[in-house]
Amino acid sequence: MDDCVFCRIAKGELPCEKVYDDGKFVAFLDISPVNLGHTLVVPKEHYETLLDMPADLVADMSQALKLVASMVKNGTKAEGFNLMMNNYEAAGQVVPHAHMHIVPRFKGDGLKNWQGKKADKDDLSSVKEDIVSFMQI
Ligand code: 5GP
Ligand code: ZN
């Protein structure tokens, strides 16, 4: 897509701090890192969300993720890392080109993980049924 910032970065039309490129995926530093070393893993082809990506490309992405996450953890001497993917605007997706975030984490770095709250048993059971009804094998 001509006007997509991540397509343009993937094609080399816009600069980035690139750490990985295997032909199908590129990984580069987030311009506004949550922690230094925050890296984005991006398919070179344009797909808006995870659900738009072909299943085999998702499988390939998990391999790239494992590799790049290891590079980020070692390169930043992080004690841990978060993987995150925002899908659709409601989930905070700002760049409409599918991408995974790798955020290096350090004890006491002050970042907050999300916190769940105890749910009603009937609500859990009912939403489970709703989700299972969309199972496709
Ligand atoms: P999203 O909320 O869509 O999952 O996150 C998009 C991420 O892309 C944000 O963390 C933002 O800082 C990063 N980002 C947006 N534009 C650019 C850019 O032009 N270059 C780089 N390196 N990162 C970008
Ligand atoms: Zn794109």
mmCIF file of C-alpha atoms and ligand atoms in Angstrom:
data_model
loop_
_atom_site.group_PDB
_atom_site.id
_atom_site.type_symbol
_atom_site.label_atom_id
_atom_site.label_comp_id
_atom_site.label_asym_id
_atom_site.label_seq_id
_atom_site.Cartn_x
_atom_site.Cartn_y
_atom_site.Cartn_z
ATOM 1 C CA MET A 1 0.000 0.000 0.000
ATOM 2 C CA ASP A 2 1.494 3.264 -1.156
ATOM 3 C CA ASP A 3 0.392 5.353 1.815
ATOM 4 C CA CYS A 4 1.100 2.754 4.534
ATOM 5 C CA VAL A 5 4.022 3.739 6.741
ATOM 6 C CA PHE A 6 5.092 0.137 7.478
ATOM 7 C CA CYS A 7 4.857 -0.859 3.785
ATOM 8 C CA ARG A 8 7.088 2.095 3.011
ATOM 9 C CA ILE A 9 9.563 1.126 5.747
ATOM 10 C CA ALA A 10 9.528 -2.516 4.539
ATOM 11 C CA LYS A 11 10.321 -1.338 0.979
ATOM 12 C CA GLY A 12 13.144 0.873 2.237
ATOM 13 C CA GLU A 13 11.349 4.062 1.183
ATOM 14 C CA LEU A 14 11.373 5.356 4.759
ATOM 15 C CA PRO A 15 14.270 4.973 7.203
ATOM 16 C CA CYS A 16 14.227 2.741 10.272
ATOM 17 C CA GLU A 17 16.614 1.151 12.762
ATOM 18 C CA LYS A 18 16.429 -2.317 11.239
ATOM 19 C CA VAL A 19 17.526 -5.341 13.264
ATOM 20 C CA TYR A 20 16.233 -8.223 11.117
ATOM 21 C CA ASP A 21 15.128 -9.020 7.562
ATOM 22 C CA ASP A 22 14.403 -12.494 6.228
ATOM 23 C CA GLY A 23 12.618 -11.509 3.028
ATOM 24 C CA LYS A 24 9.125 -12.066 4.449
ATOM 25 C CA PHE A 25 9.492 -10.095 7.684
ATOM 26 C CA VAL A 26 11.362 -7.068 8.789
ATOM 27 C CA ALA A 27 12.005 -6.060 12.406
ATOM 28 C CA PHE A 28 12.942 -2.541 13.440
ATOM 29 C CA LEU A 29 12.979 -0.372 16.547
ATOM 30 C CA ASP A 30 9.761 1.360 17.556
ATOM 31 C CA ILE A 31 10.178 5.098 17.133
ATOM 32 C CA SER A 32 8.489 5.695 20.545
ATOM 33 C CA PRO A 33 9.764 2.810 22.652
ATOM 34 C CA VAL A 34 8.072 1.715 25.847
ATOM 35 C CA ASN A 35 11.553 0.579 26.916
ATOM 36 C CA LEU A 36 14.738 1.021 24.890
ATOM 37 C CA GLY A 37 14.981 -1.886 22.446
ATOM 38 C CA HIS A 38 11.199 -2.071 21.876
ATOM 39 C CA THR A 39 11.052 -3.773 18.491
ATOM 40 C CA LEU A 40 8.328 -4.317 15.894
ATOM 41 C CA VAL A 41 8.129 -7.471 13.770
ATOM 42 C CA VAL A 42 6.288 -6.692 10.567
ATOM 43 C CA PRO A 43 5.272 -8.815 7.557
ATOM 44 C CA LYS A 44 6.534 -7.138 4.395
ATOM 45 C CA GLU A 45 3.226 -7.748 2.649
ATOM 46 C CA HIS A 46 0.364 -5.535 3.717
ATOM 47 C CA TYR A 47 -2.266 -7.167 5.937
ATOM 48 C CA GLU A 48 -4.269 -5.044 8.293
ATOM 49 C CA THR A 49 -4.643 -7.447 11.251
ATOM 50 C CA LEU A 50 -3.726 -10.960 12.360
ATOM 51 C CA LEU A 51 -7.067 -12.192 11.034
ATOM 52 C CA ASP A 52 -6.234 -10.932 7.539
ATOM 53 C CA MET A 53 -2.922 -12.814 7.409
ATOM 54 C CA PRO A 54 -2.764 -16.258 5.761
ATOM 55 C CA ALA A 55 -2.258 -19.001 8.376
ATOM 56 C CA ASP A 56 1.121 -20.056 6.960
ATOM 57 C CA LEU A 57 2.394 -16.492 7.234
ATOM 58 C CA VAL A 58 1.262 -16.410 10.884
ATOM 59 C CA ALA A 59 3.236 -19.622 11.436
ATOM 60 C CA ASP A 60 6.282 -18.042 9.775
ATOM 61 C CA MET A 61 5.843 -14.961 11.953
ATOM 62 C CA SER A 62 6.081 -17.050 15.113
ATOM 63 C CA GLN A 63 9.506 -18.288 13.977
ATOM 64 C CA ALA A 64 10.694 -14.752 13.240
ATOM 65 C CA LEU A 65 9.305 -13.633 16.608
ATOM 66 C CA LYS A 66 11.198 -16.265 18.553
ATOM 67 C CA LEU A 67 14.421 -15.343 16.834
ATOM 68 C CA VAL A 68 14.038 -11.577 17.167
ATOM 69 C CA ALA A 69 12.770 -11.835 20.775
ATOM 70 C CA SER A 70 15.932 -13.717 21.643
ATOM 71 C CA MET A 71 18.056 -11.057 19.907
ATOM 72 C CA VAL A 72 16.224 -8.270 21.756
ATOM 73 C CA LYS A 73 16.484 -9.993 25.135
ATOM 74 C CA ASN A 74 20.201 -10.646 24.720
ATOM 75 C CA GLY A 75 20.979 -7.315 23.052
ATOM 76 C CA THR A 76 19.295 -5.247 25.757
ATOM 77 C CA LYS A 77 20.277 -7.573 28.624
ATOM 78 C CA ALA A 78 16.571 -7.668 29.464
ATOM 79 C CA GLU A 79 15.313 -9.914 32.228
ATOM 80 C CA GLY A 80 12.104 -10.626 30.348
ATOM 81 C CA PHE A 81 9.961 -9.362 27.504
ATOM 82 C CA ASN A 82 6.356 -8.879 26.512
ATOM 83 C CA LEU A 83 4.907 -9.822 23.143
ATOM 84 C CA MET A 84 1.908 -7.786 22.145
ATOM 85 C CA MET A 85 -0.250 -7.300 19.090
ATOM 86 C CA ASN A 86 -2.933 -4.662 18.841
ATOM 87 C CA ASN A 87 -5.663 -5.703 16.432
ATOM 88 C CA TYR A 88 -8.265 -3.146 15.336
ATOM 89 C CA GLU A 89 -8.678 0.386 16.600
ATOM 90 C CA ALA A 90 -10.640 -0.712 19.687
ATOM 91 C CA ALA A 91 -7.557 -2.597 20.875
ATOM 92 C CA GLY A 92 -5.289 0.381 20.317
ATOM 93 C CA GLN A 93 -4.012 -0.413 16.822
ATOM 94 C CA VAL A 94 -2.756 2.840 15.365
ATOM 95 C CA VAL A 95 -0.816 1.617 12.322
ATOM 96 C CA PRO A 96 -3.206 -0.492 10.213
ATOM 97 C CA HIS A 97 -0.487 -2.885 9.032
ATOM 98 C CA ALA A 98 -0.221 -6.050 11.170
ATOM 99 C CA HIS A 99 2.763 -6.066 13.532
ATOM 100 C CA MET A 100 3.929 -7.604 16.780
ATOM 101 C CA HIS A 101 5.582 -5.632 19.546
ATOM 102 C CA ILE A 102 8.535 -7.079 21.481
ATOM 103 C CA VAL A 103 9.075 -5.039 24.653
ATOM 104 C CA PRO A 104 12.177 -5.795 26.719
ATOM 105 C CA ARG A 105 11.395 -5.803 30.437
ATOM 106 C CA PHE A 106 13.475 -5.222 33.555
ATOM 107 C CA LYS A 107 12.564 -5.835 37.184
ATOM 108 C CA GLY A 108 11.290 -2.581 38.632
ATOM 109 C CA ASP A 109 11.026 -0.867 35.237
ATOM 110 C CA GLY A 110 7.745 0.632 36.388
ATOM 111 C CA LEU A 111 5.675 -0.604 33.459
ATOM 112 C CA LYS A 112 2.291 -1.956 34.415
ATOM 113 C CA ASN A 113 0.884 -5.143 32.954
ATOM 114 C CA TRP A 114 -2.880 -5.260 32.570
ATOM 115 C CA GLN A 115 -4.808 -6.656 35.478
ATOM 116 C CA GLY A 116 -7.852 -8.885 35.288
ATOM 117 C CA LYS A 117 -10.792 -8.725 37.616
ATOM 118 C CA LYS A 118 -12.686 -11.706 38.983
ATOM 119 C CA ALA A 119 -15.649 -12.541 36.718
ATOM 120 C CA ASP A 120 -19.071 -13.943 37.456
ATOM 121 C CA LYS A 121 -19.191 -17.739 36.868
ATOM 122 C CA ASP A 122 -22.286 -17.515 34.629
ATOM 123 C CA ASP A 123 -20.679 -14.791 32.513
ATOM 124 C CA LEU A 124 -17.582 -16.953 32.001
ATOM 125 C CA SER A 125 -19.692 -19.928 31.018
ATOM 126 C CA SER A 126 -21.847 -17.908 28.641
ATOM 127 C CA VAL A 127 -18.942 -16.212 26.853
ATOM 128 C CA LYS A 128 -17.213 -19.580 26.584
ATOM 129 C CA GLU A 129 -20.246 -20.930 24.688
ATOM 130 C CA ASP A 130 -20.270 -17.874 22.427
ATOM 131 C CA ILE A 131 -16.586 -18.318 21.583
ATOM 132 C CA VAL A 132 -16.772 -22.074 21.046
ATOM 133 C CA SER A 133 -19.694 -21.581 18.644
ATOM 134 C CA PHE A 134 -17.268 -19.968 16.199
ATOM 135 C CA MET A 135 -14.764 -22.821 16.229
ATOM 136 C CA GLN A 136 -13.574 -23.846 12.759
ATOM 137 C CA ILE A 137 -11.207 -26.714 12.167
HETATM 138 P P1 5GP B 1 0.095 0.009 17.295
HETATM 139 O O1 5GP B 1 -0.611 0.803 18.342
HETATM 140 O O2 5GP B 1 -0.488 0.220 15.927
HETATM 141 O O3 5GP B 1 0.196 -1.429 17.678
HETATM 142 O O4 5GP B 1 1.567 0.533 17.340
HETATM 143 C C1 5GP B 1 2.209 1.217 16.311
HETATM 144 C C2 5GP B 1 3.616 1.473 16.780
HETATM 145 O O5 5GP B 1 4.369 1.917 15.674
HETATM 146 C C3 5GP B 1 3.710 2.542 17.868
HETATM 147 O O6 5GP B 1 4.350 1.988 19.016
HETATM 148 C C4 5GP B 1 4.543 3.653 17.212
HETATM 149 O O7 5GP B 1 5.454 4.256 18.102
HETATM 150 C C5 5GP B 1 5.250 2.918 16.096
HETATM 151 N N1 5GP B 1 5.483 3.747 14.914
HETATM 152 C C6 5GP B 1 4.569 4.544 14.289
HETATM 153 N N2 5GP B 1 5.112 5.133 13.218
HETATM 154 C C7 5GP B 1 6.397 4.700 13.160
HETATM 155 C C8 5GP B 1 7.482 4.977 12.270
HETATM 156 O O8 5GP B 1 7.371 5.734 11.301
HETATM 157 N N3 5GP B 1 8.662 4.363 12.506
HETATM 158 C C9 5GP B 1 8.819 3.504 13.571
HETATM 159 N N4 5GP B 1 10.032 2.932 13.723
HETATM 160 N N5 5GP B 1 7.831 3.217 14.437
HETATM 161 C C10 5GP B 1 6.635 3.815 14.233
HETATM 162 ZN ZN ZN B 2 1.199 -1.722 4.886
#
